[in-house]
mmCIF file of C-alpha atoms and ligand atoms in Angstrom:
data_model
loop_
_atom_site.group_PDB
_atom_site.id
_atom_site.type_symbol
_atom_site.label_atom_id
_atom_site.label_comp_id
_atom_site.label_asym_id
_atom_site.label_seq_id
_atom_site.Cartn_x
_atom_site.Cartn_y
_atom_site.Cartn_z
ATOM 1 C CA MET A 131 7.891 54.321 -5.604
ATOM 2 C CA LYS A 132 4.589 55.713 -4.428
ATOM 3 C CA PHE A 133 3.700 59.387 -5.168
ATOM 4 C CA ALA A 134 0.967 61.493 -3.650
ATOM 5 C CA ILE A 135 -0.296 64.725 -5.159
ATOM 6 C CA VAL A 136 -1.855 66.826 -2.346
ATOM 7 C CA THR A 137 -3.556 70.216 -2.738
ATOM 8 C CA GLY A 138 -3.652 72.922 -0.060
ATOM 9 C CA VAL A 139 -0.319 71.943 1.488
ATOM 10 C CA SER A 140 0.578 75.338 2.858
ATOM 11 C CA ARG A 141 -1.293 74.974 6.116
ATOM 12 C CA GLY A 142 -4.103 73.196 7.949
ATOM 13 C CA LEU A 143 -5.134 69.642 7.019
ATOM 14 C CA GLY A 144 -3.122 69.571 3.777
ATOM 15 C CA LEU A 145 0.104 70.341 5.519
ATOM 16 C CA SER A 146 -0.482 67.465 7.904
ATOM 17 C CA ILE A 147 -1.487 65.083 5.128
ATOM 18 C CA ALA A 148 1.698 65.873 3.164
ATOM 19 C CA LYS A 149 3.864 65.310 6.288
ATOM 20 C CA LEU A 150 2.203 62.048 7.226
ATOM 21 C CA PHE A 151 2.523 60.612 3.674
ATOM 22 C CA MET A 152 6.217 61.397 3.837
ATOM 23 C CA GLU A 153 6.531 59.568 7.155
ATOM 24 C CA GLN A 154 5.089 56.481 5.401
ATOM 25 C CA GLY A 155 7.748 56.778 2.698
ATOM 26 C CA VAL A 156 5.457 58.315 0.085
ATOM 27 C CA HIS A 157 6.935 61.051 -2.140
ATOM 28 C CA VAL A 158 4.808 64.203 -2.292
ATOM 29 C CA PHE A 159 3.988 66.801 -4.918
ATOM 30 C CA GLY A 160 2.237 69.630 -3.164
ATOM 31 C CA ILE A 161 -0.030 72.288 -4.720
ATOM 32 C CA SER A 162 -1.024 75.602 -3.160
ATOM 33 C CA ARG A 163 -0.452 79.301 -3.743
ATOM 34 C CA ASN A 164 1.959 79.678 -0.798
ATOM 35 C CA LYS A 165 4.955 77.478 0.053
ATOM 36 C CA THR A 166 6.155 76.404 3.459
ATOM 37 C CA ASP A 167 9.790 75.369 4.087
ATOM 38 C CA GLN A 168 8.575 72.879 6.686
ATOM 39 C CA LEU A 169 7.706 70.291 3.975
ATOM 40 C CA SER A 170 11.108 70.423 2.236
ATOM 41 C CA ARG A 171 12.762 69.886 5.677
ATOM 42 C CA HIS A 172 10.340 67.040 6.461
ATOM 43 C CA ALA A 173 11.065 65.406 3.130
ATOM 44 C CA ALA A 174 14.810 65.505 3.811
ATOM 45 C CA ASP A 175 14.299 64.025 7.269
ATOM 46 C CA ASN A 176 12.224 61.179 5.789
ATOM 47 C CA ASN A 177 14.401 60.636 2.714
ATOM 48 C CA VAL A 178 11.595 61.243 0.245
ATOM 49 C CA ILE A 179 11.046 63.657 -2.641
ATOM 50 C CA PHE A 180 8.999 66.790 -2.127
ATOM 51 C CA LYS A 181 8.221 69.275 -4.869
ATOM 52 C CA HIS A 182 5.978 72.320 -4.466
ATOM 53 C CA TYR A 183 3.904 73.676 -7.337
ATOM 54 C CA SER A 184 2.574 77.197 -6.829
ATOM 55 C CA CYS A 185 -0.880 77.276 -8.369
ATOM 56 C CA ASP A 186 -4.019 79.271 -7.889
ATOM 57 C CA LEU A 187 -6.774 76.661 -8.155
ATOM 58 C CA ALA A 188 -9.234 79.525 -9.048
ATOM 59 C CA ASP A 189 -7.427 79.723 -12.383
ATOM 60 C CA ASN A 190 -8.107 76.950 -14.909
ATOM 61 C CA SER A 191 -5.099 77.723 -17.088
ATOM 62 C CA ALA A 192 -2.836 77.647 -14.039
ATOM 63 C CA ILE A 193 -4.338 74.241 -13.107
ATOM 64 C CA ASN A 194 -3.686 72.873 -16.616
ATOM 65 C CA ALA A 195 -0.125 74.095 -16.586
ATOM 66 C CA THR A 196 0.442 72.506 -13.137
ATOM 67 C CA ILE A 197 -1.109 69.206 -14.285
ATOM 68 C CA SER A 198 1.396 69.208 -17.272
ATOM 69 C CA GLU A 199 4.360 69.978 -14.945
ATOM 70 C CA VAL A 200 3.424 67.264 -12.485
ATOM 71 C CA ILE A 201 2.910 64.715 -15.289
ATOM 72 C CA ALA A 202 6.317 65.628 -16.767
ATOM 73 C CA GLU A 203 7.886 65.112 -13.377
ATOM 74 C CA LEU A 204 6.045 61.726 -12.838
ATOM 75 C CA ASN A 205 7.447 60.648 -16.218
ATOM 76 C CA GLU A 206 11.009 61.103 -14.854
ATOM 77 C CA GLN A 207 10.323 58.904 -11.835
ATOM 78 C CA GLU A 208 9.901 55.126 -11.207
ATOM 79 C CA VAL A 209 6.247 55.395 -10.166
ATOM 80 C CA THR A 210 4.510 52.270 -8.942
ATOM 81 C CA GLY A 211 1.402 53.902 -7.394
ATOM 82 C CA LEU A 212 -0.262 57.298 -7.481
ATOM 83 C CA TYR A 213 -2.421 58.921 -4.837
ATOM 84 C CA LEU A 214 -4.282 62.254 -5.271
ATOM 85 C CA VAL A 215 -5.745 64.156 -2.306
ATOM 86 C CA ASN A 216 -7.903 67.100 -3.353
ATOM 87 C CA ASN A 217 -7.798 68.926 0.007
ATOM 88 C CA ALA A 218 -7.667 72.639 -0.837
ATOM 89 C CA GLY A 219 -10.944 74.413 -0.113
ATOM 90 C CA VAL A 220 -12.534 77.622 0.943
ATOM 91 C CA ILE A 221 -15.567 78.436 3.033
ATOM 92 C CA GLU A 222 -16.332 81.923 1.702
ATOM 93 C CA PRO A 223 -18.729 83.413 0.612
ATOM 94 C CA VAL A 224 -20.628 83.117 3.895
ATOM 95 C CA ASP A 225 -23.898 85.015 3.821
ATOM 96 C CA GLN A 226 -27.568 84.548 3.008
ATOM 97 C CA ALA A 227 -27.748 83.303 -0.607
ATOM 98 C CA MET A 228 -29.523 86.413 -1.827
ATOM 99 C CA ASN A 229 -26.644 88.642 -0.756
ATOM 100 C CA ILE A 230 -23.876 86.720 -2.487
ATOM 101 C CA ARG A 231 -22.078 88.243 -5.473
ATOM 102 C CA ALA A 232 -21.838 86.252 -8.664
ATOM 103 C CA ASP A 233 -18.043 86.394 -8.838
ATOM 104 C CA ASP A 234 -17.751 85.011 -5.309
ATOM 105 C CA ILE A 235 -19.901 82.009 -6.208
ATOM 106 C CA ILE A 236 -17.894 81.383 -9.363
ATOM 107 C CA ASN A 237 -14.623 81.585 -7.419
ATOM 108 C CA HIS A 238 -15.944 79.245 -4.741
ATOM 109 C CA ILE A 239 -17.181 76.529 -7.148
ATOM 110 C CA GLN A 240 -13.935 76.707 -9.126
ATOM 111 C CA ILE A 241 -11.769 76.114 -6.042
ATOM 112 C CA ASN A 242 -13.932 73.608 -4.131
ATOM 113 C CA LEU A 243 -15.361 71.641 -7.063
ATOM 114 C CA THR A 244 -14.049 72.353 -10.585
ATOM 115 C CA SER A 245 -10.370 72.213 -9.642
ATOM 116 C CA SER A 246 -10.866 68.898 -7.816
ATOM 117 C CA MET A 247 -12.670 67.419 -10.823
ATOM 118 C CA LEU A 248 -9.971 68.572 -13.290
ATOM 119 C CA LEU A 249 -7.177 67.169 -11.094
ATOM 120 C CA MET A 250 -9.000 63.862 -10.473
ATOM 121 C CA ASN A 251 -9.877 63.434 -14.141
ATOM 122 C CA ALA A 252 -6.276 64.197 -15.275
ATOM 123 C CA PHE A 253 -4.475 61.938 -12.809
ATOM 124 C CA LEU A 254 -6.953 59.092 -13.131
ATOM 125 C CA LYS A 255 -6.214 59.215 -16.855
ATOM 126 C CA LYS A 256 -2.515 59.317 -16.318
ATOM 127 C CA ALA A 257 -2.610 56.355 -13.970
ATOM 128 C CA THR A 258 -4.831 54.376 -16.324
ATOM 129 C CA MET A 259 -2.589 55.029 -19.275
ATOM 130 C CA ASP A 260 0.520 53.993 -17.316
ATOM 131 C CA ASP A 261 -1.271 51.041 -15.592
ATOM 132 C CA LEU A 262 -0.514 52.396 -12.124
ATOM 133 C CA LEU A 263 -2.430 51.762 -8.978
ATOM 134 C CA PHE A 264 -4.513 54.869 -8.367
ATOM 135 C CA ILE A 265 -6.410 56.117 -5.276
ATOM 136 C CA GLY A 266 -8.027 59.558 -5.534
ATOM 137 C CA ALA A 267 -9.574 61.233 -2.520
ATOM 138 C CA THR A 268 -11.408 64.526 -2.210
ATOM 139 C CA VAL A 269 -11.874 66.198 1.194
ATOM 140 C CA SER A 270 -15.572 66.779 1.718
ATOM 141 C CA SER A 271 -17.588 67.964 4.795
ATOM 142 C CA GLY A 272 -20.559 67.158 6.883
ATOM 143 C CA ALA A 273 -22.017 70.225 5.229
ATOM 144 C CA ALA A 274 -22.450 68.112 2.102
ATOM 145 C CA GLU A 275 -25.343 66.370 3.800
ATOM 146 C CA ARG A 276 -26.741 69.070 6.018
ATOM 147 C CA PRO A 277 -28.092 72.514 4.923
ATOM 148 C CA VAL A 278 -26.326 75.190 6.997
ATOM 149 C CA ASP A 279 -27.795 78.750 7.164
ATOM 150 C CA GLY A 280 -25.318 80.996 5.426
ATOM 151 C CA TRP A 281 -23.299 78.311 3.693
ATOM 152 C CA SER A 282 -25.242 77.835 0.412
ATOM 153 C CA ALA A 283 -22.068 77.757 -1.690
ATOM 154 C CA TYR A 284 -20.090 75.477 0.675
ATOM 155 C CA CYS A 285 -22.900 72.983 1.294
ATOM 156 C CA SER A 286 -23.547 72.847 -2.504
ATOM 157 C CA SER A 287 -19.873 72.450 -3.592
ATOM 158 C CA LYS A 288 -19.264 69.702 -0.996
ATOM 159 C CA ALA A 289 -22.479 67.857 -1.929
ATOM 160 C CA ALA A 290 -21.324 67.938 -5.512
ATOM 161 C CA VAL A 291 -17.922 66.595 -4.491
ATOM 162 C CA ASN A 292 -19.696 63.546 -2.938
ATOM 163 C CA MET A 293 -21.830 62.907 -5.989
ATOM 164 C CA TYR A 294 -18.843 63.357 -8.382
ATOM 165 C CA THR A 295 -16.894 60.858 -6.277
ATOM 166 C CA LYS A 296 -19.715 58.283 -6.414
ATOM 167 C CA THR A 297 -20.179 58.757 -10.145
ATOM 168 C CA VAL A 298 -16.502 58.368 -11.066
ATOM 169 C CA ALA A 299 -16.278 55.407 -8.746
ATOM 170 C CA LEU A 300 -19.269 53.845 -10.500
ATOM 171 C CA GLU A 301 -17.542 54.274 -13.890
ATOM 172 C CA GLN A 302 -14.473 52.545 -12.541
ATOM 173 C CA ASP A 303 -16.494 49.657 -11.076
ATOM 174 C CA GLU A 304 -18.410 49.210 -14.361
ATOM 175 C CA ARG A 305 -15.056 48.880 -16.214
ATOM 176 C CA LYS A 306 -13.685 46.496 -13.518
ATOM 177 C CA THR A 307 -10.561 48.578 -12.883
ATOM 178 C CA GLU A 308 -8.662 48.571 -9.602
ATOM 179 C CA ASN A 309 -8.842 52.360 -9.350
ATOM 180 C CA LYS A 310 -10.454 53.695 -6.179
ATOM 181 C CA ILE A 311 -12.125 57.126 -5.861
ATOM 182 C CA ILE A 312 -13.275 58.223 -2.437
ATOM 183 C CA ALA A 313 -14.253 61.283 -0.421
ATOM 184 C CA PHE A 314 -13.439 62.046 3.209
ATOM 185 C CA SER A 315 -15.365 64.075 5.714
ATOM 186 C CA PRO A 316 -12.753 65.350 8.222
ATOM 187 C CA GLY A 317 -15.015 66.789 10.879
ATOM 188 C CA ILE A 318 -14.251 70.084 12.631
ATOM 189 C CA MET A 319 -10.515 70.929 12.945
ATOM 190 C CA ASP A 320 -8.477 73.781 14.425
ATOM 191 C CA THR A 321 -7.470 75.587 11.262
ATOM 192 C CA ASP A 322 -7.586 78.951 9.563
ATOM 193 C CA MET A 323 -10.908 77.945 7.979
ATOM 194 C CA GLN A 324 -12.441 77.763 11.455
ATOM 195 C CA LYS A 325 -10.920 81.129 12.289
ATOM 196 C CA GLN A 326 -12.609 82.552 9.205
ATOM 197 C CA ILE A 327 -15.912 80.958 10.174
ATOM 198 C CA ARG A 328 -15.722 82.520 13.629
ATOM 199 C CA SER A 329 -15.096 85.976 12.053
ATOM 200 C CA SER A 330 -18.593 85.995 10.381
ATOM 201 C CA THR A 331 -21.388 88.040 11.735
ATOM 202 C CA LYS A 332 -24.617 86.536 13.102
ATOM 203 C CA GLU A 333 -26.441 87.990 10.123
ATOM 204 C CA GLU A 334 -24.107 86.183 7.700
ATOM 205 C CA PHE A 335 -23.869 82.881 9.621
ATOM 206 C CA ALA A 336 -26.630 81.887 11.932
ATOM 207 C CA GLU A 337 -24.703 79.126 13.770
ATOM 208 C CA ILE A 338 -21.764 81.409 14.691
ATOM 209 C CA ASP A 339 -22.207 80.948 18.505
ATOM 210 C CA LYS A 340 -22.024 77.106 18.109
ATOM 211 C CA PHE A 341 -18.793 77.392 16.177
ATOM 212 C CA LYS A 342 -17.265 79.848 18.639
ATOM 213 C CA ALA A 343 -18.139 77.341 21.435
ATOM 214 C CA TYR A 344 -16.319 74.526 19.543
ATOM 215 C CA LYS A 345 -13.109 76.572 19.880
ATOM 216 C CA GLU A 346 -13.759 77.708 23.451
ATOM 217 C CA ASN A 347 -14.501 74.169 24.531
ATOM 218 C CA ASP A 348 -11.535 72.703 22.708
ATOM 219 C CA LEU A 349 -13.648 70.479 20.466
ATOM 220 C CA LEU A 350 -11.771 71.183 17.244
ATOM 221 C CA ARG A 351 -9.528 68.224 16.270
ATOM 222 C CA LYS A 352 -5.860 68.579 15.522
ATOM 223 C CA THR A 353 -5.078 68.265 11.810
ATOM 224 C CA ASP A 354 -2.386 65.668 12.470
ATOM 225 C CA THR A 355 -5.054 63.359 14.047
ATOM 226 C CA VAL A 356 -7.437 63.731 11.149
ATOM 227 C CA ALA A 357 -4.733 63.500 8.464
ATOM 228 C CA GLY A 358 -3.497 60.290 10.152
ATOM 229 C CA VAL A 359 -6.882 58.722 9.637
ATOM 230 C CA LEU A 360 -7.006 59.650 5.932
ATOM 231 C CA VAL A 361 -3.392 58.652 5.191
ATOM 232 C CA ASP A 362 -4.016 55.262 6.894
ATOM 233 C CA ILE A 363 -7.120 54.691 4.840
ATOM 234 C CA ILE A 364 -5.397 55.469 1.557
ATOM 235 C CA THR A 365 -2.117 53.590 2.230
ATOM 236 C CA ASP A 366 -4.050 50.441 3.223
ATOM 237 C CA GLU A 367 -4.802 50.220 -0.483
ATOM 238 C CA SER A 368 -6.510 46.901 -0.714
ATOM 239 C CA SER A 369 -9.039 47.798 2.014
ATOM 240 C CA VAL A 370 -10.124 51.109 0.345
ATOM 241 C CA ILE A 371 -13.755 50.910 -0.730
ATOM 242 C CA ASN A 372 -14.283 52.558 -4.119
ATOM 243 C CA GLY A 373 -16.949 55.253 -4.035
ATOM 244 C CA LYS A 374 -17.162 55.390 -0.198
ATOM 245 C CA ILE A 375 -17.589 58.767 1.544
ATOM 246 C CA TYR A 376 -15.423 58.058 4.615
ATOM 247 C CA ASN A 377 -16.105 59.938 7.870
ATOM 248 C CA VAL A 378 -13.398 60.717 10.437
ATOM 249 C CA THR A 379 -15.841 60.124 13.264
ATOM 250 C CA ASP A 380 -15.925 56.398 12.400
ATOM 251 C CA TYR A 381 -12.215 56.232 13.285
ATOM 252 C CA VAL A 382 -11.574 58.635 16.234
HETATM 253 P P1 LIG B 606 -7.264 76.078 5.662
HETATM 254 O O1 LIG B 606 -6.505 75.957 6.901
HETATM 255 O O2 LIG B 606 -7.961 77.324 5.303
HETATM 256 O O3 LIG B 606 -6.285 75.696 4.437
HETATM 257 C C1 LIG B 606 -6.724 75.766 3.089
HETATM 258 C C2 LIG B 606 -5.671 75.279 2.100
HETATM 259 O O4 LIG B 606 -6.246 75.373 0.813
HETATM 260 C C3 LIG B 606 -4.423 76.150 2.143
HETATM 261 O O5 LIG B 606 -3.240 75.380 2.059
HETATM 262 C C4 LIG B 606 -4.601 77.056 0.979
HETATM 263 O O6 LIG B 606 -3.344 77.311 0.344
HETATM 264 C C5 LIG B 606 -5.465 76.135 0.001
HETATM 265 N N1 LIG B 606 -6.146 76.995 -0.960
HETATM 266 C C6 LIG B 606 -7.186 77.808 -0.667
HETATM 267 N N2 LIG B 606 -7.497 78.529 -1.758
HETATM 268 C C7 LIG B 606 -6.643 78.098 -2.773
HETATM 269 C C8 LIG B 606 -6.469 78.499 -4.123
HETATM 270 N N3 LIG B 606 -7.184 79.452 -4.704
HETATM 271 N N4 LIG B 606 -5.486 77.888 -4.842
HETATM 272 C C9 LIG B 606 -4.710 76.947 -4.230
HETATM 273 N N5 LIG B 606 -4.824 76.555 -3.002
HETATM 274 C C10 LIG B 606 -5.777 77.130 -2.265
HETATM 275 O O7 LIG B 606 -8.363 74.908 5.518
HETATM 276 P P2 LIG B 606 -8.529 73.504 6.233
HETATM 277 O O8 LIG B 606 -9.356 73.695 7.354
HETATM 278 O O9 LIG B 606 -7.209 72.818 6.371
HETATM 279 O O10 LIG B 606 -9.375 72.747 5.128
HETATM 280 C C11 LIG B 606 -8.922 71.611 4.369
HETATM 281 C C12 LIG B 606 -10.132 70.918 3.792
HETATM 282 O O11 LIG B 606 -10.934 70.411 4.790
HETATM 283 C C13 LIG B 606 -11.054 71.836 2.929
HETATM 284 O O12 LIG B 606 -11.464 71.120 1.786
HETATM 285 C C14 LIG B 606 -12.178 72.089 3.871
HETATM 286 O O13 LIG B 606 -13.420 72.389 3.140
HETATM 287 C C15 LIG B 606 -12.287 70.760 4.627
HETATM 288 N N6 LIG B 606 -12.965 70.876 5.891
HETATM 289 C C16 LIG B 606 -12.474 71.621 6.902
HETATM 290 C C17 LIG B 606 -13.128 71.646 8.111
HETATM 291 C C18 LIG B 606 -12.513 72.420 9.310
HETATM 292 O O14 LIG B 606 -13.158 72.355 10.390
HETATM 293 N N7 LIG B 606 -11.412 73.100 9.203
HETATM 294 C C19 LIG B 606 -14.306 70.945 8.320
HETATM 295 C C20 LIG B 606 -14.788 70.171 7.297
HETATM 296 C C21 LIG B 606 -14.126 70.155 6.117
HETATM 297 P P3 LIG B 606 -2.865 78.810 -0.167
HETATM 298 O O15 LIG B 606 -3.677 79.844 0.593
HETATM 299 O O16 LIG B 606 -1.396 78.813 0.088
HETATM 300 O O17 LIG B 606 -3.208 78.771 -1.631
#
């Protein structure tokens, strides 16, 4: 049985990823602070297991407790393959770098980067110890490669996600394992994160008019479309290229 651990399943891209894994017969362990009943119903409809773990990814001790709980649950199951999708993320703080408070930077890096690294490291180890096929993906952003005025935290955390991905992939290549570690840039999607971006002021975020126009001109992709691309990439296991930063625009 294949299991996918997905973070940020309460809404947006993560909710779609969890649903589409289930439709492919993959059992899902979802992590977020809030829970949606949609996923339990979807699991029943698709005859797969869904378990939700409430966890604040800003809190390292909560992450460690969740990792232990998920591993205990995996130990009870007949697992043949393990996928991890680090999808949860935040855009804030959005402002000129000199105006950003220290606590907000720490919180941002913890959610967007540290939590992803902790989860990847833990489940890569678990899969290695149990000799399971492992594919680990982290959701990145075009902002990883392009400086954006007002997004110093976000551009930095996503750039670090890409380099972390390439480094862990290199380690796996060097040791000739079959594990694959990738990142995925999902493009612009119609989610709460975009709503939050549009609520910035021009002083905080210089490109605000461009992002408002994305919504007005219906240019934001649906999360189901984007999630479908990522789930297809991951479940086509033998074609996954270790260390690759995939981009949705190459597929849609
Ligand atoms: P979203 O609609 O704001 O959803 C974010 C998800 O992350 C929620 O399920 C939320 O769950 C979870 N999350 C946030 N903070 C958390 C915390 N402290 N602990 C646990 N979970 C937390 O965002 P989205 O647009 O779907 O974004 C998904 C991913 O795509 C992110 O990595 C984002 O950077 C990336 N991305 C998005 C866009 C876009 O246009 N939307 C573009 C490029 C990249 P809870 O609130 O329930 O905890």
